[in-house]
Amino acid sequence: MSQDAFHPNFPAASPADRSRVHHVRADELDAGTAQTPGMRRLAAITGKQVGAEKLWMGQTHVSASTSSGNHHHGDSETAIYVVSGHPEFVFAEGVGDAVEEVRIKTSPGDYIFVPPFVPHREENPDEREEAVVVIARSTQEAIVVNLPRLYVLDPESPVS
């Protein structure tokens, strides 16, 4: 990490330094994170980057006319802010033979909350524009469990 130009004598912080504010520039995002087919995740606020212990934050890009694979994020709560494009978030809801896919259509400025262990996927139906979202998770690392299909999370069965 480089120091800010307006603080020429201010040394760059190590991720272990929890006594000051850290700055992660757009060109310092880390692509070395868990991935799901159809999307590209870039990490910004992590233990490796800034010494975060309880929070993970980054961005996800979904190309035009692309659908991610089905996945969930383990015991992590996930908050999503739509920066650009019109991504759709798909999950399963219902019981028995009445299970169906639910699709949430979004626009820039919208927020999405994904509870722990809920299977879902992101889709970008736009044929021209990439969708970009900012993601924050309650666990420090980007937990991604890729799944072969969507299914309804049974609220009566605790997931561990």
XYZ file of C-alpha atoms in Angstrom:
160
model
C 0.000 0.000 0.000
C 1.319 3.426 -0.872
C 1.080 6.549 1.206
C -1.168 9.459 0.292
C 0.529 12.284 -1.620
C -0.737 14.953 0.753
C 1.002 13.183 3.662
C 4.531 12.722 2.282
C 6.041 11.940 5.695
C 3.256 9.606 6.778
C 4.514 6.008 6.480
C 2.406 3.336 4.816
C 0.612 1.178 7.395
C 1.013 -2.539 7.726
C -2.207 -4.585 7.915
C -1.403 -5.270 11.576
C -1.595 -1.546 12.448
C -5.041 -1.075 14.002
C -4.319 2.429 15.323
C -4.954 4.325 12.095
C -7.188 4.534 9.041
C -6.258 2.400 6.037
C -6.745 3.438 2.409
C -7.231 0.805 -0.288
C -7.060 2.326 -3.756
C -9.127 0.978 -6.634
C -5.984 -0.401 -8.296
C -5.058 -2.322 -5.115
C -8.123 -4.612 -5.041
C -7.245 -8.285 -4.643
C -8.610 -10.830 -7.155
C -7.167 -13.687 -5.075
C -10.483 -14.476 -3.372
C -13.090 -17.219 -3.661
C -14.830 -17.115 -7.025
C -18.071 -18.386 -8.520
C -18.480 -19.111 -12.240
C -19.989 -16.134 -14.077
C -18.731 -13.438 -11.729
C -15.477 -11.819 -10.650
C -14.914 -10.876 -6.985
C -12.316 -8.320 -5.882
C -11.459 -7.939 -2.195
C -10.779 -4.548 -0.622
C -11.222 -4.705 3.160
C -9.714 -7.954 4.470
C -7.251 -9.155 7.062
C -4.570 -9.420 4.401
C -5.184 -5.923 3.023
C -5.895 -3.876 6.167
C -5.961 -6.212 9.176
C -9.781 -6.489 9.366
C -10.919 -9.119 11.847
C -14.724 -9.173 11.595
C -15.533 -7.645 8.234
C -14.965 -8.426 4.566
C -15.750 -5.916 1.840
C -15.192 -5.874 -1.877
C -16.896 -5.692 -5.225
C -18.331 -8.129 -7.701
C -18.605 -7.778 -11.471
C -21.135 -9.780 -13.484
C -20.627 -9.490 -17.247
C -23.457 -8.683 -19.628
C -25.816 -11.598 -20.359
C -24.259 -13.676 -17.587
C -25.525 -15.714 -14.669
C -23.367 -16.717 -11.725
C -23.338 -20.233 -10.405
C -25.586 -21.105 -7.465
C -23.859 -20.514 -4.126
C -24.190 -19.417 -0.499
C -21.858 -17.653 1.931
C -21.829 -20.006 4.921
C -22.496 -18.374 8.278
C -21.822 -14.906 6.875
C -24.477 -12.225 6.528
C -24.044 -10.457 3.184
C -25.076 -6.907 2.312
C -25.004 -5.807 -1.320
C -25.131 -2.303 -2.800
C -25.833 -2.001 -6.537
C -23.358 0.441 -8.111
C -24.205 -0.012 -11.793
C -26.322 -2.161 -14.045
C -29.505 -4.021 -13.174
C -28.457 -7.318 -11.592
C -31.106 -9.790 -10.531
C -30.832 -11.905 -7.386
C -32.454 -15.334 -7.538
C -33.300 -17.710 -4.681
C -35.757 -20.586 -4.047
C -38.869 -20.250 -1.910
C -41.781 -22.536 -1.058
C -42.462 -26.018 0.252
C -42.661 -29.449 -1.374
C -43.984 -29.295 -4.950
C -44.622 -25.535 -4.611
C -40.931 -24.540 -4.654
C -40.202 -21.807 -7.180
C -37.419 -19.426 -8.059
C -37.926 -15.873 -6.838
C -36.214 -13.103 -8.792
C -35.422 -9.667 -7.318
C -34.733 -7.061 -10.010
C -32.511 -4.177 -8.899
C -31.265 -0.774 -10.019
C -28.270 1.379 -9.043
C -28.639 2.575 -5.458
C -30.598 -0.503 -4.311
C -29.496 -2.734 -1.415
C -29.886 -6.507 -0.967
C -29.474 -8.565 2.230
C -28.622 -12.277 1.992
C -28.922 -14.184 5.308
C -26.387 -16.897 6.216
C -26.521 -20.171 4.248
C -29.270 -18.984 1.822
C -28.594 -20.440 -1.657
C -28.808 -17.800 -4.388
C -27.274 -16.585 -7.630
C -26.762 -13.277 -9.392
C -27.809 -12.721 -12.974
C -27.176 -9.867 -15.355
C -29.769 -10.011 -18.151
C -28.525 -6.793 -19.802
C -26.925 -7.585 -23.159
C -24.583 -4.556 -23.100
C -23.802 -3.414 -19.560
C -21.732 -5.106 -16.854
C -23.319 -5.108 -13.386
C -21.109 -3.976 -10.477
C -22.026 -4.335 -6.806
C -20.233 -3.594 -3.543
C -20.414 -6.388 -0.978
C -19.935 -6.376 2.793
C -19.896 -9.581 4.839
C -20.024 -10.178 8.572
C -17.147 -12.623 8.401
C -13.693 -11.340 7.607
C -13.091 -13.712 4.716
C -15.153 -14.161 1.564
C -16.874 -17.487 2.217
C -18.266 -18.957 -0.998
C -19.849 -22.406 -1.189
C -20.687 -23.218 -4.816
C -23.785 -25.396 -5.256
C -25.149 -27.617 -8.054
C -28.681 -26.165 -7.635
C -30.819 -23.733 -5.660
C -32.841 -25.139 -2.776
C -35.029 -23.779 -0.008
C -33.231 -23.353 3.299
C -35.339 -25.150 5.931
C -35.904 -22.617 8.744
C -36.647 -25.482 11.171
C -33.247 -27.117 10.648
C -30.342 -25.154 12.116
C -27.338 -25.111 9.812
C -23.932 -25.435 11.418
